Coordinates of C-alpha atoms in Angstrom, one line a residue:
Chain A
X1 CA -0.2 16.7 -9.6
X2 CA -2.8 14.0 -9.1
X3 CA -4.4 14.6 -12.1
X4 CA -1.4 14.4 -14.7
X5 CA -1.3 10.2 -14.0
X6 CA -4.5 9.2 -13.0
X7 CA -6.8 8.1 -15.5
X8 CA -10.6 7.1 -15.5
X9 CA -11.9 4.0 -17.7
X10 CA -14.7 1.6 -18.1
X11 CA -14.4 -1.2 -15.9
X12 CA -16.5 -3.7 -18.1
X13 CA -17.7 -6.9 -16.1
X14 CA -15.7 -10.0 -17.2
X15 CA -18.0 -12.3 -15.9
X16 CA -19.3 -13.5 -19.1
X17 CA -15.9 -14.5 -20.5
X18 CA -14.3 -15.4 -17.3
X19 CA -13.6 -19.2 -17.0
X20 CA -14.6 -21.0 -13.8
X21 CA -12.7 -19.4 -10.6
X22 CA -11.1 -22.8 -10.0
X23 CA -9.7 -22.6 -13.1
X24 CA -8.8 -19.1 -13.0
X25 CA -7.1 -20.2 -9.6
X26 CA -4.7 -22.6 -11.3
X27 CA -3.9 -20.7 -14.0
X28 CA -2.5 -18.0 -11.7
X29 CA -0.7 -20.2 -9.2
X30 CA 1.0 -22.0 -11.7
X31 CA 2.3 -18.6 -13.7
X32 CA 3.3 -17.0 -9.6
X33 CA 4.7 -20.7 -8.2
X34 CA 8.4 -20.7 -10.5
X35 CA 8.2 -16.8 -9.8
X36 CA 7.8 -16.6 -6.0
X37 CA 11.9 -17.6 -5.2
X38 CA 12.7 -14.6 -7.4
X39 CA 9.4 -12.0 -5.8
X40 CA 11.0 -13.3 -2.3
X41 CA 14.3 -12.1 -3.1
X42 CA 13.8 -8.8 -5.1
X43 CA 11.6 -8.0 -2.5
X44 CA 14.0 -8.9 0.6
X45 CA 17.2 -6.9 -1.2
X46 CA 14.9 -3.9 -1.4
X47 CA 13.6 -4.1 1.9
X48 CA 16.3 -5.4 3.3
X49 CA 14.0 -7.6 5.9
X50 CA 13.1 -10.9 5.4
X51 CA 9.5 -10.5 7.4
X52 CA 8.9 -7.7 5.5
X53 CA 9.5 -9.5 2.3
X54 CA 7.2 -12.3 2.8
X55 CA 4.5 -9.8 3.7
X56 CA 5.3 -7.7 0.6
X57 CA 4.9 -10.5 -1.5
X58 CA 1.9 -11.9 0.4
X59 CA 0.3 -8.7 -0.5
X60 CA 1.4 -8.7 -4.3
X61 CA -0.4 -12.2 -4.5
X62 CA -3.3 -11.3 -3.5
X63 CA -3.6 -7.6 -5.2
X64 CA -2.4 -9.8 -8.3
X65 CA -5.1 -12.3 -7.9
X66 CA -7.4 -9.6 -7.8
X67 CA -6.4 -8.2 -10.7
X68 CA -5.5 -11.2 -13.0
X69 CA -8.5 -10.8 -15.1
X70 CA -6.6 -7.2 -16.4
X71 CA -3.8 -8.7 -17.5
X72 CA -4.5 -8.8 -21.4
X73 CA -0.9 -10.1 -22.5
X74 CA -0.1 -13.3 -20.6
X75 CA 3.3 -12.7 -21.8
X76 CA 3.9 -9.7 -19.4
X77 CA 2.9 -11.8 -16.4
X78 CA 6.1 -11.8 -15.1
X79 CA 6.8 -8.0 -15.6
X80 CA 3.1 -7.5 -14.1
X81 CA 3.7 -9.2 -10.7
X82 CA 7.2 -7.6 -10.2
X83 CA 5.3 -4.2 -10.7
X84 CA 2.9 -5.0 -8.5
X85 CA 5.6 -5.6 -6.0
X86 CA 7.5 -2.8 -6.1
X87 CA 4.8 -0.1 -6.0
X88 CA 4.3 -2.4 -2.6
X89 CA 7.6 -2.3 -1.3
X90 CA 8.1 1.4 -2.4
X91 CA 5.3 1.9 -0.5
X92 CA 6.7 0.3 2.9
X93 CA 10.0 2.3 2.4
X94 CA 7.9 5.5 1.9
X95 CA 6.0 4.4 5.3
X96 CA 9.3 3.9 6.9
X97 CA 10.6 7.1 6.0
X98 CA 14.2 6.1 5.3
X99 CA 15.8 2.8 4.8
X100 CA 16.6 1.3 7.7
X101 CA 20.0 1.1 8.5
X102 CA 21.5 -1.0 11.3
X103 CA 25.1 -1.7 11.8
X104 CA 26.2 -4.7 12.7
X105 CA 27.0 -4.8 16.1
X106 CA 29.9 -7.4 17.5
X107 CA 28.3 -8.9 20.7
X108 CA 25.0 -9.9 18.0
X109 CA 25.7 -13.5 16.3
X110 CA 25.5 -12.8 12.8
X111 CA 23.8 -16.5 12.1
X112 CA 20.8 -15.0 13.8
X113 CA 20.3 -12.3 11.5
X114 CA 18.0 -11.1 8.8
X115 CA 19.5 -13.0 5.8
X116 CA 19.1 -10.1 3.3
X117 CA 20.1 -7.6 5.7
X118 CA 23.6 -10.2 6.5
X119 CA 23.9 -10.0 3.1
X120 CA 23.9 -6.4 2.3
X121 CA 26.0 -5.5 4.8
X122 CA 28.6 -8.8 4.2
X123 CA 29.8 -6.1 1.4
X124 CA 30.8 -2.3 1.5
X125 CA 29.4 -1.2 -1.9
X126 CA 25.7 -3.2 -1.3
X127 CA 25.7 -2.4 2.7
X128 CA 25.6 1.9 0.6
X129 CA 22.3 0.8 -1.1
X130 CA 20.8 1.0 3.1
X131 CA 21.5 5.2 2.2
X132 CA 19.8 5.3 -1.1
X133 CA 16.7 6.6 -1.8
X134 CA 13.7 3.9 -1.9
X135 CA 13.4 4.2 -6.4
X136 CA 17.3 4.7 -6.4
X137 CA 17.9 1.3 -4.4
X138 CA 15.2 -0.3 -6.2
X139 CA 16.5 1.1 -9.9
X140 CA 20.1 -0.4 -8.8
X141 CA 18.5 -3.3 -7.5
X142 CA 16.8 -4.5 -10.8
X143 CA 19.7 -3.4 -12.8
X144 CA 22.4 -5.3 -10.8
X145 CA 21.1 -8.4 -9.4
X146 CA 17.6 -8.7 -11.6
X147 CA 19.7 -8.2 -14.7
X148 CA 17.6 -6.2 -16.1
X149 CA 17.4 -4.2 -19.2
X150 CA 17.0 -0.5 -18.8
X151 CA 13.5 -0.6 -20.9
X152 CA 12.4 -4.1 -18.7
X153 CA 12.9 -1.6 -15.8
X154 CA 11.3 1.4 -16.7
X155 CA 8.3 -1.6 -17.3
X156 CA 8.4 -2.4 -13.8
X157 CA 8.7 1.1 -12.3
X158 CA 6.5 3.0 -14.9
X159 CA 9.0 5.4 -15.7
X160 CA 10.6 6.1 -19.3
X161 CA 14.0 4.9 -20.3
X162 CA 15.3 8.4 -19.9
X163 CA 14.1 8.1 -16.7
X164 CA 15.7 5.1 -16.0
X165 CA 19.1 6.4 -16.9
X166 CA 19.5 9.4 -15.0
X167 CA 18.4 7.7 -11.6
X168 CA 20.9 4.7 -12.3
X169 CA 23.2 7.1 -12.9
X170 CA 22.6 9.4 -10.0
X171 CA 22.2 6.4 -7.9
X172 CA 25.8 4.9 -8.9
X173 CA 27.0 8.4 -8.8
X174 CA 25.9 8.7 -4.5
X175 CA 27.1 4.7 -3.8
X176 CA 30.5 6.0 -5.3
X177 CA 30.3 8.9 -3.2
X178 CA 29.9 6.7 0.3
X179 CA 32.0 4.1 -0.6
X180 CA 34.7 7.1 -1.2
X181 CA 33.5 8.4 2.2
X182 CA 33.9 5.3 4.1
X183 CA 37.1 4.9 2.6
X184 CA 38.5 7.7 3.5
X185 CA 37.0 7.5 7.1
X186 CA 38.6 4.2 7.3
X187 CA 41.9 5.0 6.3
X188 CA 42.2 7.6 9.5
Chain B
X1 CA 30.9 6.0 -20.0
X2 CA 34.2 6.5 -17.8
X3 CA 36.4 3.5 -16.4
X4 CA 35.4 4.5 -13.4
X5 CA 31.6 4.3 -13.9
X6 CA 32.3 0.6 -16.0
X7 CA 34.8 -0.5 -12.9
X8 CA 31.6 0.3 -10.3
X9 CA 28.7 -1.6 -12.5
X10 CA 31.1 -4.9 -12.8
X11 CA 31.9 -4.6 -8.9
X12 CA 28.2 -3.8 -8.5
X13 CA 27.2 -7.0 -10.6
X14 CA 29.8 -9.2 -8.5
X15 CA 28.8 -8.1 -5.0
X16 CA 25.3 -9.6 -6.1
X17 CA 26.5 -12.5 -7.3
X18 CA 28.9 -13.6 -4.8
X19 CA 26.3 -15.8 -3.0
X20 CA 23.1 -16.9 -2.8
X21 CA 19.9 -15.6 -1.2
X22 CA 17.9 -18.0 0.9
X23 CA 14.7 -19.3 -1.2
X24 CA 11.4 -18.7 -0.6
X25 CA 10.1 -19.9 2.6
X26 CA 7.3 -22.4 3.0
X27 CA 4.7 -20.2 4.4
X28 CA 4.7 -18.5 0.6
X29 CA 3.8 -21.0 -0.8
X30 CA 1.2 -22.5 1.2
X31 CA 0.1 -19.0 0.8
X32 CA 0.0 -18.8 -3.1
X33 CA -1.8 -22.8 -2.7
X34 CA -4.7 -20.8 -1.0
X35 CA -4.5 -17.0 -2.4
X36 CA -8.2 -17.7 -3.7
X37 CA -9.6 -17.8 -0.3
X38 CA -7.2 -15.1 1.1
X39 CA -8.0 -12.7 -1.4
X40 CA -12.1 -13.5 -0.9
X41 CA -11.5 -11.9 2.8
X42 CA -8.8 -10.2 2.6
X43 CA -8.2 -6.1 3.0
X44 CA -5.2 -5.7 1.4
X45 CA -3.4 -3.2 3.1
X46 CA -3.4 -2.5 6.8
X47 CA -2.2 -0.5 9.0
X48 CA 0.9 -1.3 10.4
X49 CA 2.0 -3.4 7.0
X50 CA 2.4 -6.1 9.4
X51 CA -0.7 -8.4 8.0
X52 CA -2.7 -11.2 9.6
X53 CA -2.6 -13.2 6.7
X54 CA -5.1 -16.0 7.6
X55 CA -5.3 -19.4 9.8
X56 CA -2.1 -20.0 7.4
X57 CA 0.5 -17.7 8.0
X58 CA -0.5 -17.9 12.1
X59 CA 0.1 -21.6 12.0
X60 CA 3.4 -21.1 10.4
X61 CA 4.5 -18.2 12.3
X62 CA 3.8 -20.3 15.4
X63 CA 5.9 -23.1 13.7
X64 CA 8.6 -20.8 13.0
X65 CA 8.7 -19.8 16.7
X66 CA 8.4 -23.3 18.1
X67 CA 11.7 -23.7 15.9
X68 CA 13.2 -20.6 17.2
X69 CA 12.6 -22.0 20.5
X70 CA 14.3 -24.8 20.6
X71 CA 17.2 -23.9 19.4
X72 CA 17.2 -21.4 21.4
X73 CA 17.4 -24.4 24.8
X74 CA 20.1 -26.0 22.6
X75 CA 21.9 -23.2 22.1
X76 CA 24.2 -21.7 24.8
X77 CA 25.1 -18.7 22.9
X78 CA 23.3 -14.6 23.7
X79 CA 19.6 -15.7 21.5
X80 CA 18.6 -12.6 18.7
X81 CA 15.5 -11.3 19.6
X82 CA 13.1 -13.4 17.0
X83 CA 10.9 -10.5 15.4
X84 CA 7.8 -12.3 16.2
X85 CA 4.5 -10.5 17.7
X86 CA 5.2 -10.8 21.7
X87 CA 2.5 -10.6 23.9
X88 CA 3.4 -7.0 25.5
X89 CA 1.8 -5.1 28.1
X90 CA -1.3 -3.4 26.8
X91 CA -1.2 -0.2 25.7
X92 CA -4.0 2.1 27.7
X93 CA -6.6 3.0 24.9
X94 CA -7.1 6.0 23.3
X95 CA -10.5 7.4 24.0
X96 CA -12.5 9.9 22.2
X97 CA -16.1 11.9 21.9
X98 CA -17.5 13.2 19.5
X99 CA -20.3 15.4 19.2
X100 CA -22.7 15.4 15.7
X101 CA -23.3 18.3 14.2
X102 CA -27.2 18.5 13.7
X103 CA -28.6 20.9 11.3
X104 CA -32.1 21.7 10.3
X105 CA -32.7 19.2 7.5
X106 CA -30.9 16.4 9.8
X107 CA -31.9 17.5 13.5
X108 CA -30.9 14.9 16.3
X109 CA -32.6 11.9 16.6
X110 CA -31.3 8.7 18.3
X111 CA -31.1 6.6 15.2
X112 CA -28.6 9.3 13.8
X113 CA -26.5 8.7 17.0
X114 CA -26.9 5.0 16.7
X115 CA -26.1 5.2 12.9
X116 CA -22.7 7.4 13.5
X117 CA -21.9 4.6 16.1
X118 CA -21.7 2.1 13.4
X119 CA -20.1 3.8 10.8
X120 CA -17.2 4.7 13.3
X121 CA -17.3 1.3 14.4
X122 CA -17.3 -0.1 11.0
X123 CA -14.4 2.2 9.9
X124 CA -11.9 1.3 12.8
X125 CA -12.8 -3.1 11.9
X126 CA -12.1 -1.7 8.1
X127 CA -8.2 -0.7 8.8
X128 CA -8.0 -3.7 10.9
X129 CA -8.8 -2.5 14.9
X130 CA -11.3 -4.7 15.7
X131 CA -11.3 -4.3 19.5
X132 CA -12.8 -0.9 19.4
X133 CA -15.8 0.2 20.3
X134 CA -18.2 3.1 19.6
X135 CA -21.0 3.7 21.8
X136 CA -23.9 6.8 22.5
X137 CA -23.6 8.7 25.3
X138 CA -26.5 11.1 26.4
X139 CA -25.7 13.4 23.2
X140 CA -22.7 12.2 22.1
X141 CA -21.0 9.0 20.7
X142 CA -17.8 7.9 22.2
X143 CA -15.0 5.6 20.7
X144 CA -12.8 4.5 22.2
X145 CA -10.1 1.5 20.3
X146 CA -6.3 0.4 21.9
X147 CA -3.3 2.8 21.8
X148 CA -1.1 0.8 19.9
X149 CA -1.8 2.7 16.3
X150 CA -0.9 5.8 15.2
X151 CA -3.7 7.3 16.8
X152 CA -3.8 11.1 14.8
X153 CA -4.0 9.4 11.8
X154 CA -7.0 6.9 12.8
X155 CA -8.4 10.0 14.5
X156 CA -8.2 12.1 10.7
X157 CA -9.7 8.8 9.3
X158 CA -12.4 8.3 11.2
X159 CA -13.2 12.0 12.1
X160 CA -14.3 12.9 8.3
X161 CA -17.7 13.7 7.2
X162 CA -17.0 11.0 4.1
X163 CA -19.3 12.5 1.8
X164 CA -18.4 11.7 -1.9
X165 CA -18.5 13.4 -4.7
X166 CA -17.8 12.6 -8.4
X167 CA -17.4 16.4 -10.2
X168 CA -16.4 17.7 -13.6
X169 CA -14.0 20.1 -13.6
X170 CA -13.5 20.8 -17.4
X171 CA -10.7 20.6 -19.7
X172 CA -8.2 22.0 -16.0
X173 CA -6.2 19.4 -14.2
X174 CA -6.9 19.9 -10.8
X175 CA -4.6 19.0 -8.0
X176 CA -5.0 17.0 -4.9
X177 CA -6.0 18.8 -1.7
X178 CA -7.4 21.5 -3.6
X179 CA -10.8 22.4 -2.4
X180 CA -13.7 22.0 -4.8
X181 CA -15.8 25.1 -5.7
X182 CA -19.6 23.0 -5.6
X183 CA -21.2 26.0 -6.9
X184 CA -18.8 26.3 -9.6
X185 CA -18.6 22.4 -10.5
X186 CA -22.0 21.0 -9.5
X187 CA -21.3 17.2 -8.4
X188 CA -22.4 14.5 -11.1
X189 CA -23.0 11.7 -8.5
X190 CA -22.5 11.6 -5.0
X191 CA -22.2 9.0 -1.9
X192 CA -25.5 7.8 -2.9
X193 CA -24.6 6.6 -6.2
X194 CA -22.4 4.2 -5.1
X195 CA -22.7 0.5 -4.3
X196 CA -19.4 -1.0 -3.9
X197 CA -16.1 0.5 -4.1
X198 CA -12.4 -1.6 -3.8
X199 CA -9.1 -1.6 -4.8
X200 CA -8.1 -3.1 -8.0
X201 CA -4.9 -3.5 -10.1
X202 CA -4.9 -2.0 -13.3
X203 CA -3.5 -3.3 -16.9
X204 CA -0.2 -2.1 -16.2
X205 CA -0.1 -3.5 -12.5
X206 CA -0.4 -0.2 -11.0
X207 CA -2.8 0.0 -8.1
X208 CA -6.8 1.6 -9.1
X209 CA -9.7 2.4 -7.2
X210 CA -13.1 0.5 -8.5
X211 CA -16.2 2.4 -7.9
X212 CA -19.9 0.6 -8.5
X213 CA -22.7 3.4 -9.4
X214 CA -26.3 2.4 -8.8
X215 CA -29.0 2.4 -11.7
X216 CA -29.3 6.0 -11.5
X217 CA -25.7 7.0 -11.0
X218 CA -24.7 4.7 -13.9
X219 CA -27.1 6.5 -16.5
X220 CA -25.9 9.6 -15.5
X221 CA -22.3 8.9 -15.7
X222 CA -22.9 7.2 -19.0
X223 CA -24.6 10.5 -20.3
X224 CA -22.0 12.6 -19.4
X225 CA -18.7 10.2 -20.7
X226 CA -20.3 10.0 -23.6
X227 CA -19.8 13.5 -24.6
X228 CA -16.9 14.5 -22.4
X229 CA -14.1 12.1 -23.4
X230 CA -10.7 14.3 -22.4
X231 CA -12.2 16.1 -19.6
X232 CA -10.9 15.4 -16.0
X233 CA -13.3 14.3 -12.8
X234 CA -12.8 15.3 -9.2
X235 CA -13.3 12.8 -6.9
X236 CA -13.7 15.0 -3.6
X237 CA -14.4 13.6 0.2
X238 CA -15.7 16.3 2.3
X239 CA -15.1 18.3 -0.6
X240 CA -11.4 18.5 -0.9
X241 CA -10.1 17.0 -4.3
X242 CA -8.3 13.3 -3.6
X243 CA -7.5 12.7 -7.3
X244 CA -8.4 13.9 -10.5
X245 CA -8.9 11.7 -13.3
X246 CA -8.8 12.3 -16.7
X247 CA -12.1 10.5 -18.4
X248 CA -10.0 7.9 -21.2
X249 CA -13.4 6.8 -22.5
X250 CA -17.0 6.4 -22.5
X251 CA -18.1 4.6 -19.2
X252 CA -21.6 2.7 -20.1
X253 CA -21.8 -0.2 -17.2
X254 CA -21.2 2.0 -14.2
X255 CA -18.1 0.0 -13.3
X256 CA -15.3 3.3 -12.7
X257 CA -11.8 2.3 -12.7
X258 CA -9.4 5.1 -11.4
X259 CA -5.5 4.0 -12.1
X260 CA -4.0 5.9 -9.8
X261 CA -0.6 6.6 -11.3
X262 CA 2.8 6.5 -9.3
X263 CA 2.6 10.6 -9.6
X264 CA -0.8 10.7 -7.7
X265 CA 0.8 11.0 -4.5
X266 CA -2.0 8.5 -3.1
X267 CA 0.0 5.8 -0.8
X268 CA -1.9 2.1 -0.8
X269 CA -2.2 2.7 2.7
X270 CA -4.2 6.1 1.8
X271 CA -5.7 4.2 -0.9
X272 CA -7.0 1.6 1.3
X273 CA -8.8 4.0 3.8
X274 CA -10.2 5.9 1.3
X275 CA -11.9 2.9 -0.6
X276 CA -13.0 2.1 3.1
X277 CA -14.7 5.3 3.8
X278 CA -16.5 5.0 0.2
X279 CA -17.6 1.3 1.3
X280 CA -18.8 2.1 4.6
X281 CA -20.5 5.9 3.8
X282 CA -20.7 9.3 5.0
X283 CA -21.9 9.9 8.6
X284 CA -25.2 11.7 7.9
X285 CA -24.0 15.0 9.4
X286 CA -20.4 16.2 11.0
X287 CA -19.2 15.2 14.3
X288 CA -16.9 17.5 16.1
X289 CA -14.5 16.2 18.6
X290 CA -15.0 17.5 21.7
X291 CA -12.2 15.5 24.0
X292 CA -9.8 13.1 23.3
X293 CA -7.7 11.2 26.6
X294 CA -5.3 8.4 26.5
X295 CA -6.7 6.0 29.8
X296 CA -9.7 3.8 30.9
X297 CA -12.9 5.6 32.2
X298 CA -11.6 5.6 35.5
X299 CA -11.5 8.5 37.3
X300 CA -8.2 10.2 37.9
X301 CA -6.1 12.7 35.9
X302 CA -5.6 11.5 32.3
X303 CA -3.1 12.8 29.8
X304 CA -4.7 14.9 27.4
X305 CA -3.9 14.3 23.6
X306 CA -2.8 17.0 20.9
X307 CA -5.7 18.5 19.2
X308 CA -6.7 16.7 16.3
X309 CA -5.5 18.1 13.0
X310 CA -8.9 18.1 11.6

C-alpha cells in the first residue's frame, strides 16, 4: 500500500538560486498574512476547536516555510498552504480517533465556548458534520463554506474529481441520514 | 441530481453563511511575523499536537489567561474551564531498563553503554520529553522520563534497534510492515550513509522525508538511479519495510526526497519519529527490556506495566 503513492526524487540544493532568507522571509509572509483569517477558519470548522486550530495552522506555517522553495507555481500558493493544512488537521482527527462530539449542556454559558464548536452546534444540519468521517467533514467543509469547486478540492485533498464526487455525495447522503434521525427522535 | 439532494446543498450553503467566524487571533500573526526563527528550531510535530510554539505563543497564552482571569473576578456567573495547560499534580514517571544485547563483533564495553544512554536520551528530547533521563547501571542503562505520554508508544520508539536501510526491491511494490528479505535484496546504503535526515513538504504540499547521503552513499545511489529509473526502494528500520518508493528519476546530489503520499499510511506524527530515529542513529546493538514500573526508585511495591509490544 505504501508503495503505490510514495515516490523518490532528486532533491537538488537551491542554494545557488535561492534569494537572501530575509527576502525569502517577506515574500512568504506577505503571500500567508491575507490568507491566515481564512487557514484559521477552515481549520477551526474541521476541528471544531479553536486551540486546536491555531496549533494546526502554527504548524502549516512553519512546514510551509520549510518547504516554500518547492513551490514552482506561485500561483498555487494559496491551494499549497490549504493542503498543507488539511493533511495536518486530518492528521489530528485521525490522532483523535473520532470527532469529538460534545453536546451542549444547559448549566455551561454558551459565551464561554469554543467559537467554532458554538457555531456548529448553533445549527442541526452543521452540529451532523461532528459524526462525519475526518475526509467526509473536510470534503463538505471545502465544498460548503470554502466554495469550492470540485477540481479546486480534489487539489487540496489529492484525490481525483471522481473521488471528490462520490465522498460529497456519500457524505450529504449520512448528514441527511442524522438530520432524518434526529428528526424523528425529536418528534417522539 | 434530486430536489432533495439540491434542497440539502442550498441549506448546507446557508447554515455556513448565517454568521460569521471569529478572525484570526493575534498570536497568529505574531507567529507568521517570526515563522523564520520558529521554523530554524522548531520540530514540527510533537507528541501530544499540543505545541510549545516559542517565547511567542507562551507570552500570549499567558495574556490570554490574564484576560480569562479577570473576567472571570468580574463576572459572577459558573466560569468555563479555560483550556489552558494547568499546573497538575505530577504524574509518577515511568521507569524502564534495558539490557544491550552484545554480540561477538560488538562485545560490552562501557562506551557502548554510555553511547546507548545518549541515543535514548537524545530520542526522548527529539519528541519533545526533555525531563528524561537515561543513565548506566552496572550492566544495564535505565530511563526513566514522566508519565504523562503515551508511554507504549514512546517505549516502541525508543526500544528499536534504528538501523536503516535503503534496499531495491525490483520492479514489486512492496508494502509497509512487510519484512525485508537482506539476503534476497542486499541494502544499497545503510545508517552510515546518512548525514541529515528531516521532514519536508513536497511540490504538491504533501508531507516528504529528506534524507542527506554522505560522499560514499551519494556515489552509490547515483550509480544505481541512474540505471534503475521505475524501480521501487525499501526504506527498512530494523528491517521491516516503512515505505517503499518508487525511484521517479536519477538522484546525482545525494539529496533523497521521499513524498509520502496520503495512501502511505505514515501519520506526521509517525513521520516525525521516524526522521528522529534516522537523525539521531541506530544503537550499536539491541537492547532488550528487562522491567518496566510506573514509580520513583523508592522502595515499595510498584505497579508493573504491560509488556512492551516490541
Amino acid at each position: 500500500m505504501g508503495s503505490l503513492s510514495a515516490i523518490v526524487t532528486d532533491r537538488a540544493p537551491t542554494e545557488e538560486v535561492r534569494p537572501t532568507d530575509a527576502d525569502r522571509r517577506d515574500r512568504f509572509v506577505a503571500a500567508a498574512r491575507p490568507a491566515l483569517d481564512r487557514l484559521y477558519r477552515l481549520a477551526g470548522l474541521i476541528l471544531a476547536d479553536a486551540h486546536e486550530a491555531e496549533d494546526a495552522v502554527q504548524d502549516a506555517l512553519v512546514l510551509a516555510f520549510r518547504g516554500y522553495d518547492r513551490l514552482r507555481d506561485p500561483g498555487r500558493f494559496d491551494a499549497w498552504l490549504d493542503r498543507i493544512l488539511v493533511n495536518g488537521c486530518r492528521d489530528r482527527l485521525r490522532r483523535r480517533g473520532v470527532v469529538r462530539f460534545v453536546p451542549l449542556a444547559p448549566e455551561v454559558d454558551p459565551a464561554g465556548r469554543d467559537p467554532f464548536q458554538s457555531f456548529l452546534d448553533r445549527d442541526a444540519l452543521l452540529a451532523g458534520l461532528s459524526r462525519l468521517t475526518a475526509d467526509e467533514r473536510i470534503v463538505v467543509i471545502l465544498r460548503f463554506w470554502a466554495d469550492l469547486p470540485l477540481d479546486a478540492i480534489g487539489d487540496r485533498l489529492g484525490w481525483p474529481v471522481g473521488t471528490v464526487k462520490s465522498r460529497l455525495h456519500r457524505a450529504l447522503g449520512r448528514l441527511r441520514e442524522n438530520l432524518t434521525t434526529d428528526a424523528t427522535e425529536t418528534a417522539r | 441530481m434530486t430536489d432533495a439532494r439540491i434542497a440539502l446543498e442550498v441549506r448546507l450553503h446557508e447554515s455556513f453563511r448565517r454568521e460569521g467566524l471569529p478572525s484570526a487571533p493575534a498570536a497568529l500573526l505574531d507567529a507568521l511575523d517570526h515563522v523564520a526563527e520558529v521554523a530554524a528550531t522548531r520540530q514540527v510535530v510533537r507528541r501530544s499536537g499540543r505545541l510549545p510554539w516559542s517565547a511567542i505563543g507562551i507570552a500570549a497564552m499567558l495574556a490570554v489567561g490574564g484576560g480569562l482571569a479577570l473576567f472571570a473576578v468580574g463576572n459572577p456567573r459558573p466560569a468555563v474551564p479555560a483550556p489552558l495547560p494547568s499546573p497538575s499534580a505530577p504524574l509518577a514517571p515511568v521507569r524502564i531498563t534495558y539490557d544491550p544485547m552484545w554480540t561477538a563483533e560488538v562485545p560490552e564495553d562501557s562506551a557502548g553503554l554510555l553511547r546507548i544512554a545518549a541515543v535514548l536520551r537524545l530520542r526522548l528530547a527529539q519528541i519533545g520529553i526533555d525531563a528524561a533521563t537515561a543513565q548506566v547501571q552496572g550492566d544495564s542503562v535505565v530511563v526513566e522520563f514522566p508519565g504523562d505520554v503515551d508511554t507504549d508508544a514512546v517505549r516502541t520508539y525508543i526500544g528499536q534497534t534504528g538501523r536503516l536501510v535503503l534496499a531495491p526491491v525490483g520492479e514489486e511494490a512492496v508494502s509497509r510492515g512487510t519484512r525485508l528479505d537482506e539476503a534476497k535484496y542486499p541494502a544499497l546504503c545503510d545508517s552510515r550513509h546518512i548525514t541529515d535526515a528531516d521532514v519536508a513538504i513536497d511540490q504538491n504540499g504533501d508531507p516528504a522525508l529528506h534524507l542527506k547521503l554522505d560522499g560514499a552513499g551519494t556515489k552509490l545511489f547515483a550509480d544505481y538511479s541512474r540505471t534503475h529509473v521505475g524501480s521501487y526502494l525499501a526504506i527498512a528500520i530494523d528491517g521491516v519495510v516503512v515505505v517503499a518508493p518508487l525511484i521517479q528519476n536519477e538522484i546525482p546530489g545525494g539529496d533523497i526526497e521521499v513524498s509520502i503520499g496520503q495512501n502511505a499510511g505514515l501519520s506526521a506524527e509517525e513521520l516525525s519519529r521516524l526522521v528522529a530515529i534516522i537523525r539521531i542513529g541506530p544503537l550499536p546493538v539491541p537492547i532488550h527490556e528487562i522491567a518496566a514500573a510506573v514509580g520513583s526508585q523508592e522502595p515499595g511495591p510498584t505497579p508493573q506495566l504491560a509488556p512492551s509490544p516490541t
